[in-house]
């Protein structure tokens, strides 16, 4: 397709399943988008979704929103692309989303070509890369090792636009991609149609959060149109507008370097970008530059099972206890560690009203008439975590301290049972760059005619 | 010279994950004079931000002045990885208060 032709992408929301307005979608569709593209995941909600393969958003919400999107796209004769399906973009999460698509298509009584793309990296593939010196640390501060990979239960890589373009090239109408760069999900269709990659990827960086780049911001519809030397952003809802301020603000969001950003196989230079108001509701963006890297690296995201967690939630109201609490918690911690030794238990006291949110980074003075305490125990088994959590909560409940005025109990539990088992505790184990032989090497595409 | 907490001059002071190992802070303005006063005022620097959080300045991973957006951006290395045992803010979105309370020269 000739480069002069403009291409509009409709992004319905910042995360599939987090909602969008009906008016915004219908108005957005009236503007003639060539594709609906939406992100469904991130590392943002933490390592649990990657490690457990459980979905971030309920099937109910994904199904409801995908049904609206597939229906609208089918009527318009345009494709739907979903990236980072299921929250972390693991194989089981892709499969779960694919099953929802099959069910939606059957219910709608339509026919389409479905594609899905896995982003799982076999552990042996990553180990070979480690052995070949083809893995670099990204921000972990430590190298990836074969030992860490042996502990890793879930490993994905962020795909670029190329595997999605391959699915489009094969005629896919609905594409469910595993872990993908947020911007690649948006940029894939325009790049496939011949748009300037720097513009398409930069547009993807802003569009991927939906109408979070508009004002008032919301999880809602946002559209971007790539032209030959710029792109235009506009919210779907007539109740919102894009402003230079809202768009420029979003270009800083959730990323460290506002001027230079690496992606799969490329580096984006955003230092010369310009943002210009166009009418009341649109912003025109230009100036992104891209350079391809000599070698193609993808970002790995891995999680490992790091134990099992039990917690106890309790309130503390007595001023004599509040005054003594720091020392008491340390005494109780030391007793628990000694009691369970040589078994290892990791004990955290989240003390709200003191430093529950920021821990060691808290510098504020102590104030307040009550404290919230979350006793958080991680151990090798759920039984051990539960045992330690109750040993601590029960112990603290009846712990004697000097100045005690109320000896009948130190903790106000909102719940019975007081100790709650939260199940497996996952931690990130890999956040490194791995060299691949081609942009599509580790991202196999599958097709099915529905 | 009198001073004000940063939040009285800035429109937005926010914190957020930038990947699992960083927290990034954005200080944003709509008024150019206020932006330039804070940008050039010497009260918001890697050193003062580190001090506000009791961090060594080596844990400030970057600091940007972004004129196009009228924004300052500072990023810290997370003391604990996102979601690691003992960590308390999964999205890193409630870490902005010591920054917004830094005293800056009143205009």
Coordinates of C-alpha atoms in Angstrom, one line a residue:
Chain A
X1 CA 0.0 0.0 0.0
X2 CA 1.3 3.5 -0.8
X3 CA 2.8 5.4 2.1
X4 CA 0.7 8.5 1.6
X5 CA -2.5 6.7 2.8
X6 CA -3.5 7.4 6.4
X7 CA -4.2 4.5 8.7
X8 CA -6.4 4.8 11.8
X9 CA -6.1 2.5 14.8
X10 CA -8.9 2.3 17.4
X11 CA -7.8 1.3 20.9
X12 CA -10.9 0.7 23.0
X13 CA -9.3 0.8 26.4
X14 CA -6.0 0.7 28.3
X15 CA -6.4 -2.9 29.4
X16 CA -8.9 -5.3 27.8
X17 CA -11.5 -6.0 30.4
X18 CA -11.2 -2.6 32.2
X19 CA -14.1 -1.2 30.1
X20 CA -15.0 1.5 27.6
X21 CA -18.0 3.5 26.8
X22 CA -20.6 2.4 24.2
X23 CA -20.9 6.0 22.8
X24 CA -17.1 6.2 22.6
X25 CA -16.9 2.9 20.6
X26 CA -19.7 3.7 18.2
X27 CA -18.4 7.2 17.6
X28 CA -14.9 5.8 17.2
X29 CA -16.1 3.2 14.7
X30 CA -17.8 5.9 12.7
X31 CA -14.4 7.5 12.1
X32 CA -13.4 4.5 10.0
X33 CA -10.6 2.8 11.8
X34 CA -8.6 0.2 9.9
X35 CA -8.0 -2.0 12.9
X36 CA -9.0 -2.4 16.6
X37 CA -5.9 -3.1 18.7
X38 CA -5.7 -3.4 22.4
X39 CA -3.3 -4.4 25.1
X40 CA -4.4 -6.9 27.8
X41 CA -1.5 -7.1 30.1
X42 CA 1.7 -5.9 31.7
X43 CA 4.1 -6.7 34.5
X44 CA 2.4 -3.9 36.4
X45 CA 0.0 -6.1 38.4
X46 CA 3.0 -8.1 39.7
X47 CA 4.6 -11.5 39.1
X48 CA 1.7 -13.6 40.3
X49 CA -0.1 -13.6 36.9
X50 CA 3.0 -14.6 35.1
X51 CA 3.9 -17.3 37.6
X52 CA 0.4 -18.8 38.2
X53 CA -0.9 -18.4 34.6
X54 CA -4.2 -17.2 36.2
X55 CA -5.9 -14.4 34.3
X56 CA -5.6 -10.8 35.5
X57 CA -9.2 -9.9 34.4
X58 CA -12.2 -12.2 34.7
X59 CA -13.4 -14.3 31.8
X60 CA -16.7 -12.5 32.3
X61 CA -15.2 -9.0 31.5
X62 CA -12.9 -10.3 28.7
X63 CA -15.8 -12.1 27.0
X64 CA -18.2 -9.2 27.3
X65 CA -15.7 -6.6 25.8
X66 CA -14.3 -8.9 23.2
X67 CA -17.8 -9.7 22.0
X68 CA -18.5 -6.0 21.5
X69 CA -15.2 -5.5 19.7
X70 CA -15.3 -8.6 17.5
X71 CA -18.9 -7.7 16.6
X72 CA -18.1 -4.1 15.7
X73 CA -14.9 -5.1 13.8
X74 CA -16.8 -7.9 11.8
X75 CA -19.4 -5.4 10.7
X76 CA -16.7 -2.9 9.6
X77 CA -14.6 -5.7 8.0
X78 CA -11.5 -4.9 10.0
X79 CA -9.2 -7.0 12.2
X80 CA -9.0 -7.2 16.0
X81 CA -5.6 -7.5 17.7
X82 CA -5.1 -8.3 21.4
X83 CA -1.7 -8.3 22.9
X84 CA -0.4 -9.8 26.2
X85 CA -3.5 -11.8 26.4
X86 CA -4.6 -12.9 29.9
X87 CA -2.4 -10.4 31.8
X88 CA 1.1 -11.8 31.4
X89 CA 0.7 -13.3 27.9
X90 CA 1.6 -16.9 28.9
X91 CA 0.6 -19.9 26.8
X92 CA -2.3 -20.9 29.1
X93 CA -3.5 -17.3 29.2
X94 CA -3.4 -17.1 25.4
X95 CA -5.3 -20.4 25.2
X96 CA -7.9 -19.2 27.7
X97 CA -8.5 -16.0 25.6
X98 CA -8.7 -18.1 22.4
X99 CA -11.3 -20.3 23.9
X100 CA -13.4 -17.1 24.7
X101 CA -13.0 -16.0 21.1
X102 CA -14.3 -19.4 19.8
X103 CA -17.3 -19.1 22.1
X104 CA -18.0 -15.5 21.1
X105 CA -17.7 -16.3 17.4
X106 CA -20.1 -19.3 17.7
X107 CA -22.6 -17.1 19.6
X108 CA -22.5 -14.4 17.0
X109 CA -22.9 -16.9 14.3
X110 CA -20.1 -15.4 12.2
X111 CA -17.0 -16.9 10.5
X112 CA -13.5 -15.5 10.7
X113 CA -9.9 -16.5 10.6
X114 CA -8.4 -16.7 14.1
X115 CA -4.7 -16.5 14.8
X116 CA -2.9 -16.9 18.1
X117 CA 0.7 -16.3 18.8
X118 CA 2.6 -17.8 21.7
X119 CA 5.3 -15.9 23.5
X120 CA 6.6 -18.6 25.9
X121 CA 10.3 -19.2 25.8
X122 CA 11.4 -22.8 26.5
X123 CA 13.7 -22.8 29.5
X124 CA 16.3 -24.8 27.4
X125 CA 16.2 -22.1 24.7
X126 CA 17.0 -19.5 27.3
X127 CA 19.7 -21.6 28.9
X128 CA 21.4 -22.1 25.5
X129 CA 21.4 -18.3 25.2
X130 CA 22.9 -17.9 28.6
X131 CA 25.6 -20.4 27.7
X132 CA 26.3 -18.6 24.4
X133 CA 26.6 -15.2 26.2
X134 CA 23.5 -13.9 24.4
X135 CA 21.6 -12.7 27.4
X136 CA 22.1 -9.3 29.0
X137 CA 20.8 -7.9 32.2
X138 CA 18.2 -5.2 31.7
X139 CA 17.5 -3.7 35.1
X140 CA 17.7 -6.6 37.6
X141 CA 21.3 -5.7 38.6
X142 CA 22.3 -9.4 38.3
X143 CA 23.0 -11.7 35.4
X144 CA 20.5 -14.4 34.4
X145 CA 21.9 -17.8 35.2
X146 CA 21.0 -21.4 34.3
X147 CA 20.3 -22.0 38.0
X148 CA 17.7 -19.2 38.0
X149 CA 16.2 -20.5 34.8
X150 CA 15.9 -23.9 36.5
X151 CA 13.8 -22.3 39.2
X152 CA 11.7 -20.3 36.7
X153 CA 8.2 -21.7 36.2
X154 CA 7.0 -19.3 33.6
X155 CA 9.1 -17.5 31.0
X156 CA 7.8 -15.3 28.2
X157 CA 9.4 -12.7 25.9
X158 CA 7.9 -9.4 24.6
X159 CA 7.3 -9.8 20.9
X160 CA 7.7 -6.9 18.5
X161 CA 5.3 -6.1 15.7
X162 CA 6.7 -8.7 13.3
X163 CA 4.9 -11.9 14.5
X164 CA 1.6 -9.9 14.5
X165 CA 2.3 -8.7 10.9
X166 CA 2.9 -12.4 10.0
X167 CA -0.6 -13.2 11.2
X168 CA -2.1 -10.3 9.3
X169 CA -0.2 -11.3 6.2
X170 CA -1.8 -14.8 6.4
X171 CA -5.3 -13.2 6.6
X172 CA -6.1 -13.3 10.3
X173 CA -9.2 -11.4 11.3
X174 CA -8.7 -11.9 15.1
X175 CA -5.2 -12.1 16.5
X176 CA -4.7 -13.2 20.2
X177 CA -1.0 -12.5 20.9
X178 CA 0.9 -13.6 24.0
X179 CA 3.3 -11.2 25.7
X180 CA 3.9 -8.4 23.4
X181 CA 5.4 -4.9 23.6
X182 CA 2.4 -2.6 24.3
X183 CA 3.4 -0.3 21.4
X184 CA 3.9 -3.2 19.0
X185 CA 0.3 -4.3 19.4
X186 CA -0.9 -0.9 18.2
X187 CA 1.9 -0.4 15.6
X188 CA 1.7 -3.8 13.9
X189 CA -1.2 -3.1 11.5
X190 CA 0.0 0.4 10.3
X191 CA 3.6 -1.0 9.8
X192 CA 2.2 -4.0 7.9
X193 CA 0.3 -1.5 5.7
X194 CA 3.5 0.5 5.0
X195 CA 3.4 3.2 7.7
X196 CA 6.7 4.7 9.0
X197 CA 7.7 2.5 11.9
X198 CA 8.9 5.3 14.1
X199 CA 5.6 7.1 13.9
X200 CA 3.6 3.9 14.3
X201 CA 5.6 2.8 17.3
X202 CA 5.5 6.2 18.9
X203 CA 1.8 6.3 18.4
X204 CA 1.6 2.9 20.0
X205 CA 3.4 4.1 23.1
X206 CA 0.7 6.7 23.6
X207 CA -2.4 4.8 22.4
X208 CA -1.7 1.7 24.4
X209 CA -3.3 3.1 27.5
X210 CA -6.5 4.1 25.6
X211 CA -8.0 7.4 26.7
X212 CA -5.5 7.8 29.6
X213 CA -3.8 10.2 27.2
X214 CA -7.0 12.3 27.0
X215 CA -8.7 14.6 29.4
X216 CA -10.6 13.8 31.5
X217 CA -8.6 10.5 31.4
X218 CA -10.3 7.2 31.6
X219 CA -10.2 3.6 30.5
X220 CA -11.9 4.4 27.2
X221 CA -11.6 4.6 23.4
X222 CA -8.7 6.5 21.8
X223 CA -7.9 6.7 18.1
X224 CA -4.6 7.4 16.4
X225 CA -4.2 8.1 12.7
X226 CA -0.7 7.7 11.1
X227 CA 0.0 10.0 8.2
X228 CA 3.2 10.2 6.1
X229 CA 5.1 12.4 8.5
X230 CA 3.0 12.7 11.7
X231 CA 0.2 11.1 13.6
X232 CA -3.1 12.5 15.1
X233 CA -4.6 11.4 18.4
X234 CA -8.2 11.8 19.2
X235 CA -10.5 10.3 21.9
X236 CA -13.5 8.3 20.9
X237 CA -15.9 9.9 23.3
X238 CA -17.0 13.5 22.4
X239 CA -16.9 14.1 26.1
X240 CA -13.1 13.9 26.1
X241 CA -10.3 15.8 24.3
X242 CA -6.7 15.2 23.6
X243 CA -4.5 18.1 24.6
X244 CA -0.8 18.8 24.3
X245 CA -0.6 18.5 28.0
X246 CA -2.5 15.2 28.3
X247 CA -0.5 13.6 25.5
X248 CA 2.9 14.9 26.5
X249 CA 2.2 13.8 30.1
X250 CA 1.4 10.3 28.9
X251 CA 4.6 10.1 26.9
X252 CA 6.4 10.1 30.3
X253 CA 4.1 7.5 31.9
X254 CA 5.6 4.3 33.3
X255 CA 8.9 4.7 31.5
X256 CA 12.2 5.9 32.7
X257 CA 13.8 7.7 29.8
X258 CA 11.5 10.1 27.9
X259 CA 13.9 10.6 25.1
X260 CA 15.4 7.2 24.2
X261 CA 13.5 3.9 24.4
X262 CA 14.7 0.5 23.3
X263 CA 12.3 -2.1 21.9
X264 CA 12.7 -5.4 20.1
X265 CA 15.3 -4.8 17.4
X266 CA 15.2 -1.1 17.6
X267 CA 15.9 2.1 19.6
X268 CA 13.5 5.0 19.5
X269 CA 14.7 8.6 19.6
X270 CA 12.0 10.8 20.9
X271 CA 14.2 13.8 21.7
X272 CA 12.9 15.9 18.7
X273 CA 9.2 15.1 19.0
X274 CA 6.7 17.9 18.7
X275 CA 3.2 18.0 20.1
X276 CA 0.7 20.4 18.5
X277 CA -2.9 21.1 19.3
X278 CA -5.2 20.5 16.3
X279 CA -8.6 21.9 16.9
X280 CA -10.2 21.3 20.3
X281 CA -9.9 17.6 20.5
X282 CA -6.9 16.4 18.5
X283 CA -3.2 16.5 19.0
X284 CA -0.7 16.2 16.2
X285 CA 2.6 14.5 17.0
X286 CA 5.7 14.3 14.8
X287 CA 9.5 13.8 15.1
X288 CA 10.1 10.3 16.4
X289 CA 13.1 8.6 14.9
X290 CA 14.0 4.9 14.9
X291 CA 17.2 3.0 14.4
X292 CA 17.4 -0.7 14.0
X293 CA 19.9 -2.5 16.3
X294 CA 22.5 -4.8 14.7
X295 CA 21.2 -7.7 16.6
X296 CA 17.7 -8.5 17.6
X297 CA 17.1 -8.8 21.3
X298 CA 13.8 -9.5 23.1
X299 CA 13.0 -8.8 26.7
X300 CA 12.5 -11.9 28.8
X301 CA 10.0 -11.9 31.8
X302 CA 10.3 -14.8 34.1
X303 CA 8.7 -15.8 37.4
X304 CA 9.6 -18.4 40.0
X305 CA 7.6 -19.9 42.8
X306 CA 9.2 -18.4 45.8
X307 CA 7.1 -20.0 48.5
X308 CA 3.6 -19.8 50.0
X309 CA 2.0 -16.9 51.8
X310 CA -0.2 -16.6 54.8
X311 CA -1.3 -13.2 56.2
X312 CA -3.1 -11.9 59.2
X313 CA -4.8 -8.5 59.3
X314 CA -5.2 -6.7 62.6
X315 CA -5.9 -3.3 64.1
X316 CA -4.0 -1.7 67.0
X317 CA -5.8 1.0 69.1
X318 CA -4.1 1.1 72.5
X319 CA -1.7 4.0 72.8
X320 CA 0.6 2.1 75.2
X321 CA 0.9 -0.6 72.5
X322 CA 1.4 1.9 69.7
X323 CA 4.3 3.4 71.7
X324 CA 5.9 0.0 72.2
X325 CA 5.1 -1.6 68.8
X326 CA 8.4 -1.4 67.0
X327 CA 10.3 -3.3 69.8
X328 CA 7.4 -5.8 70.2
X329 CA 7.3 -6.7 66.6
X330 CA 11.1 -7.3 66.5
X331 CA 10.8 -9.5 69.6
X332 CA 7.9 -11.5 68.1
X333 CA 9.8 -11.9 64.8
X334 CA 12.9 -13.2 66.6
X335 CA 10.9 -15.7 68.6
X336 CA 9.2 -17.0 65.5
X337 CA 12.4 -17.4 63.6
X338 CA 14.0 -19.3 66.5
X339 CA 10.8 -21.4 67.0
X340 CA 10.7 -22.6 63.4
X341 CA 14.5 -22.9 62.8
X342 CA 16.0 -24.6 60.9
X343 CA 12.9 -24.1 58.7
X344 CA 13.1 -20.7 57.1
X345 CA 10.2 -18.2 57.3
X346 CA 10.2 -14.7 55.8
X347 CA 8.3 -12.4 58.0
X348 CA 7.1 -8.9 57.0
X349 CA 5.1 -6.6 59.2
X350 CA 3.3 -4.1 57.0
X351 CA 2.5 -1.5 59.6
X352 CA 0.0 0.9 58.2
X353 CA 0.0 4.3 60.0
X354 CA 3.7 4.0 60.3
X355 CA 5.5 2.8 57.2
X356 CA 3.2 0.2 55.6
X357 CA 3.4 1.7 52.1
X358 CA 7.0 2.8 51.7
X359 CA 8.9 0.7 54.4
X360 CA 12.5 1.9 54.6
X361 CA 11.8 4.9 52.3
X362 CA 9.4 6.4 54.8
X363 CA 10.7 9.5 56.5
X364 CA 7.5 11.0 57.9
X365 CA 7.0 11.6 61.7
X366 CA 4.8 9.1 63.5
X367 CA 1.3 10.2 64.1
X368 CA -2.2 8.7 64.5
X369 CA -4.3 7.0 67.1
X370 CA -4.5 3.6 65.5
X371 CA -2.3 1.3 63.4
X372 CA -3.1 -1.3 60.8
X373 CA -0.9 -4.4 60.9
X374 CA -0.6 -7.0 58.2
X375 CA 1.5 -10.0 59.3
X376 CA 2.9 -11.5 56.1
X377 CA 4.7 -14.8 56.2
X378 CA 6.3 -16.6 53.2
X379 CA 7.6 -20.1 53.7
X380 CA 8.4 -23.2 51.7
X381 CA 5.0 -24.8 52.3
X382 CA 1.5 -23.4 52.9
X383 CA 1.4 -25.4 56.2
X384 CA 4.5 -23.8 57.5
X385 CA 3.5 -20.3 56.4
X386 CA 0.1 -20.7 58.1
X387 CA 1.8 -22.2 61.2
X388 CA 4.2 -19.3 61.5
X389 CA 1.5 -16.7 60.8
X390 CA -0.6 -18.0 63.6
X391 CA 2.3 -18.4 65.9
X392 CA 3.0 -14.7 65.4
X393 CA -0.6 -13.4 65.5
X394 CA -1.5 -15.5 68.5
X395 CA 1.7 -14.6 70.2
X396 CA 1.3 -10.9 69.6
X397 CA -2.3 -11.0 70.7
X398 CA -1.3 -12.1 74.2
X399 CA 2.2 -10.6 74.4
X400 CA 3.1 -8.9 77.7
X401 CA 5.0 -5.6 77.5
X402 CA 5.9 -2.9 80.1
X403 CA 3.2 -0.3 80.5
X404 CA 0.5 -2.7 79.3
X405 CA -2.9 -1.3 80.5
X406 CA -5.2 -3.8 78.8
X407 CA -3.8 -7.4 79.3
X408 CA -6.8 -9.1 77.6
X409 CA -5.5 -8.8 74.0
X410 CA -3.3 -6.6 71.8
X411 CA -4.8 -7.1 68.4
X412 CA -8.3 -6.3 67.0
X413 CA -8.9 -9.0 64.3
X414 CA -11.6 -8.1 61.7
X415 CA -11.9 -11.8 60.7
X416 CA -12.2 -15.3 62.0
X417 CA -10.2 -17.1 60.9
X418 CA -7.6 -14.6 61.7
X419 CA -5.0 -16.1 59.5
X420 CA -5.6 -16.3 55.7
X421 CA -3.7 -18.5 53.3
X422 CA -3.0 -16.7 50.1
X423 CA -1.4 -19.6 48.2
X424 CA 1.7 -19.5 46.0
X425 CA 4.0 -16.5 46.2
X426 CA 5.8 -15.7 42.9
X427 CA 8.7 -13.4 42.3
X428 CA 10.2 -12.1 39.1
X429 CA 13.2 -14.2 38.2
X430 CA 14.1 -12.9 34.8
X431 CA 14.0 -9.4 33.3
X432 CA 16.8 -9.7 30.8
X433 CA 17.4 -9.2 27.1
X434 CA 17.9 -12.3 24.9
X435 CA 19.3 -12.4 21.4
X436 CA 17.1 -14.2 18.9
X437 CA 17.8 -15.3 15.3
X438 CA 14.9 -13.5 13.9
X439 CA 11.9 -11.4 15.1
X440 CA 9.6 -14.3 14.7
X441 CA 11.9 -17.1 15.9
X442 CA 10.3 -17.6 19.4
X443 CA 6.8 -16.5 18.6
X444 CA 5.0 -19.2 16.7
X445 CA 1.7 -18.3 15.0
X446 CA -1.3 -20.7 14.8
X447 CA -4.4 -20.3 12.7
X448 CA -7.9 -21.7 12.8
X449 CA -10.9 -21.0 10.6
X450 CA -13.9 -20.4 12.7
Chain B
X1 CA 13.7 33.5 50.8
X2 CA 10.4 31.8 51.6
X3 CA 9.7 28.4 50.4
X4 CA 6.7 26.2 49.6
X5 CA 6.2 22.4 49.4
X6 CA 6.7 21.3 45.7
X7 CA 3.0 20.3 45.4
X8 CA 1.9 23.9 45.7
X9 CA 3.7 24.8 42.5
X10 CA 3.4 21.6 40.5
X11 CA 0.1 20.4 39.0
X12 CA 1.0 16.7 39.2
X13 CA 3.5 14.9 41.3
X14 CA 3.2 11.1 40.6
X15 CA 5.0 7.9 41.1
X16 CA 4.6 4.7 39.1
X17 CA 6.4 1.4 38.3
X18 CA 8.8 1.7 35.3
X19 CA 9.2 -2.1 35.1
X20 CA 9.6 -4.3 38.2
X21 CA 12.9 -2.8 39.3
X22 CA 12.4 1.0 39.1
X23 CA 10.0 3.6 40.4
X24 CA 9.7 6.7 38.3
X25 CA 8.4 10.1 39.5
X26 CA 7.0 12.8 37.3
X27 CA 6.7 16.4 38.4
X28 CA 4.5 18.2 35.9
X29 CA 3.5 21.9 35.4
X30 CA 1.0 23.8 33.2
X31 CA 2.6 27.2 34.1
X32 CA 5.9 27.8 32.3
X33 CA 7.2 30.3 34.9
X34 CA 6.6 27.8 37.7
X35 CA 8.2 25.0 35.7
X36 CA 11.3 27.1 35.0
X37 CA 11.5 28.3 38.6
X38 CA 11.5 24.7 39.9
X39 CA 13.7 23.4 37.1
X40 CA 16.3 26.1 37.8
X41 CA 15.7 26.6 41.5
X42 CA 18.1 24.0 42.7
X43 CA 15.7 22.4 45.2
X44 CA 14.8 19.4 43.1
X45 CA 18.0 17.5 42.2
X46 CA 19.1 13.9 42.4
X47 CA 20.7 14.7 45.7
X48 CA 17.6 16.3 47.3
X49 CA 15.3 13.6 46.0
X50 CA 17.6 10.9 47.4
X51 CA 17.7 12.7 50.7
X52 CA 13.8 12.9 50.8
X53 CA 13.7 9.1 50.7
X54 CA 16.7 8.4 52.8
X55 CA 18.5 6.9 49.8
X56 CA 22.0 7.1 48.7
X57 CA 22.3 9.2 45.6
X58 CA 23.7 6.2 43.7
X59 CA 20.1 4.8 43.9
X60 CA 18.8 7.6 41.7
X61 CA 19.0 5.9 38.3
X62 CA 18.2 9.0 36.2
X63 CA 17.0 12.6 36.3
X64 CA 15.5 14.5 33.3
X65 CA 14.4 18.0 32.7
X66 CA 11.8 17.8 29.8
X67 CA 11.1 21.2 28.5
X68 CA 8.6 19.9 25.8
X69 CA 6.4 18.5 28.5
X70 CA 7.2 21.1 31.2
X71 CA 8.2 18.2 33.5
X72 CA 10.9 16.9 35.7
X73 CA 11.4 13.1 35.8
X74 CA 13.4 11.2 38.4
X75 CA 13.7 7.4 38.7
X76 CA 14.9 5.4 41.6
X77 CA 16.1 1.8 41.9
X78 CA 13.5 0.0 43.9
X79 CA 14.8 -1.2 47.3
X80 CA 12.9 -4.4 46.7
X81 CA 11.7 -5.8 43.4
X82 CA 8.0 -5.3 42.7
X83 CA 6.1 -8.2 44.3
X84 CA 9.1 -9.5 46.2
X85 CA 8.4 -10.6 49.8
X86 CA 8.3 -7.6 52.1
X87 CA 7.3 -5.2 49.3
X88 CA 4.3 -2.9 49.9
X89 CA 3.3 -1.0 46.8
X90 CA 2.7 -3.3 43.8
X91 CA 2.1 -0.4 41.3
X92 CA 4.6 1.9 42.9
X93 CA 1.9 4.6 42.8
X94 CA 2.0 5.8 46.4
X95 CA 5.6 6.8 46.7
X96 CA 5.2 10.4 45.7
X97 CA 4.7 12.1 49.1
X98 CA 8.2 12.7 50.3
X99 CA 8.9 14.2 46.8
X100 CA 5.9 16.5 46.8
X101 CA 6.8 17.8 50.2
X102 CA 10.3 18.9 49.3
X103 CA 10.6 22.7 49.9
X104 CA 11.2 24.8 46.8
X105 CA 11.7 28.5 46.7
X106 CA 8.4 30.4 46.6
X107 CA 7.9 32.5 43.4

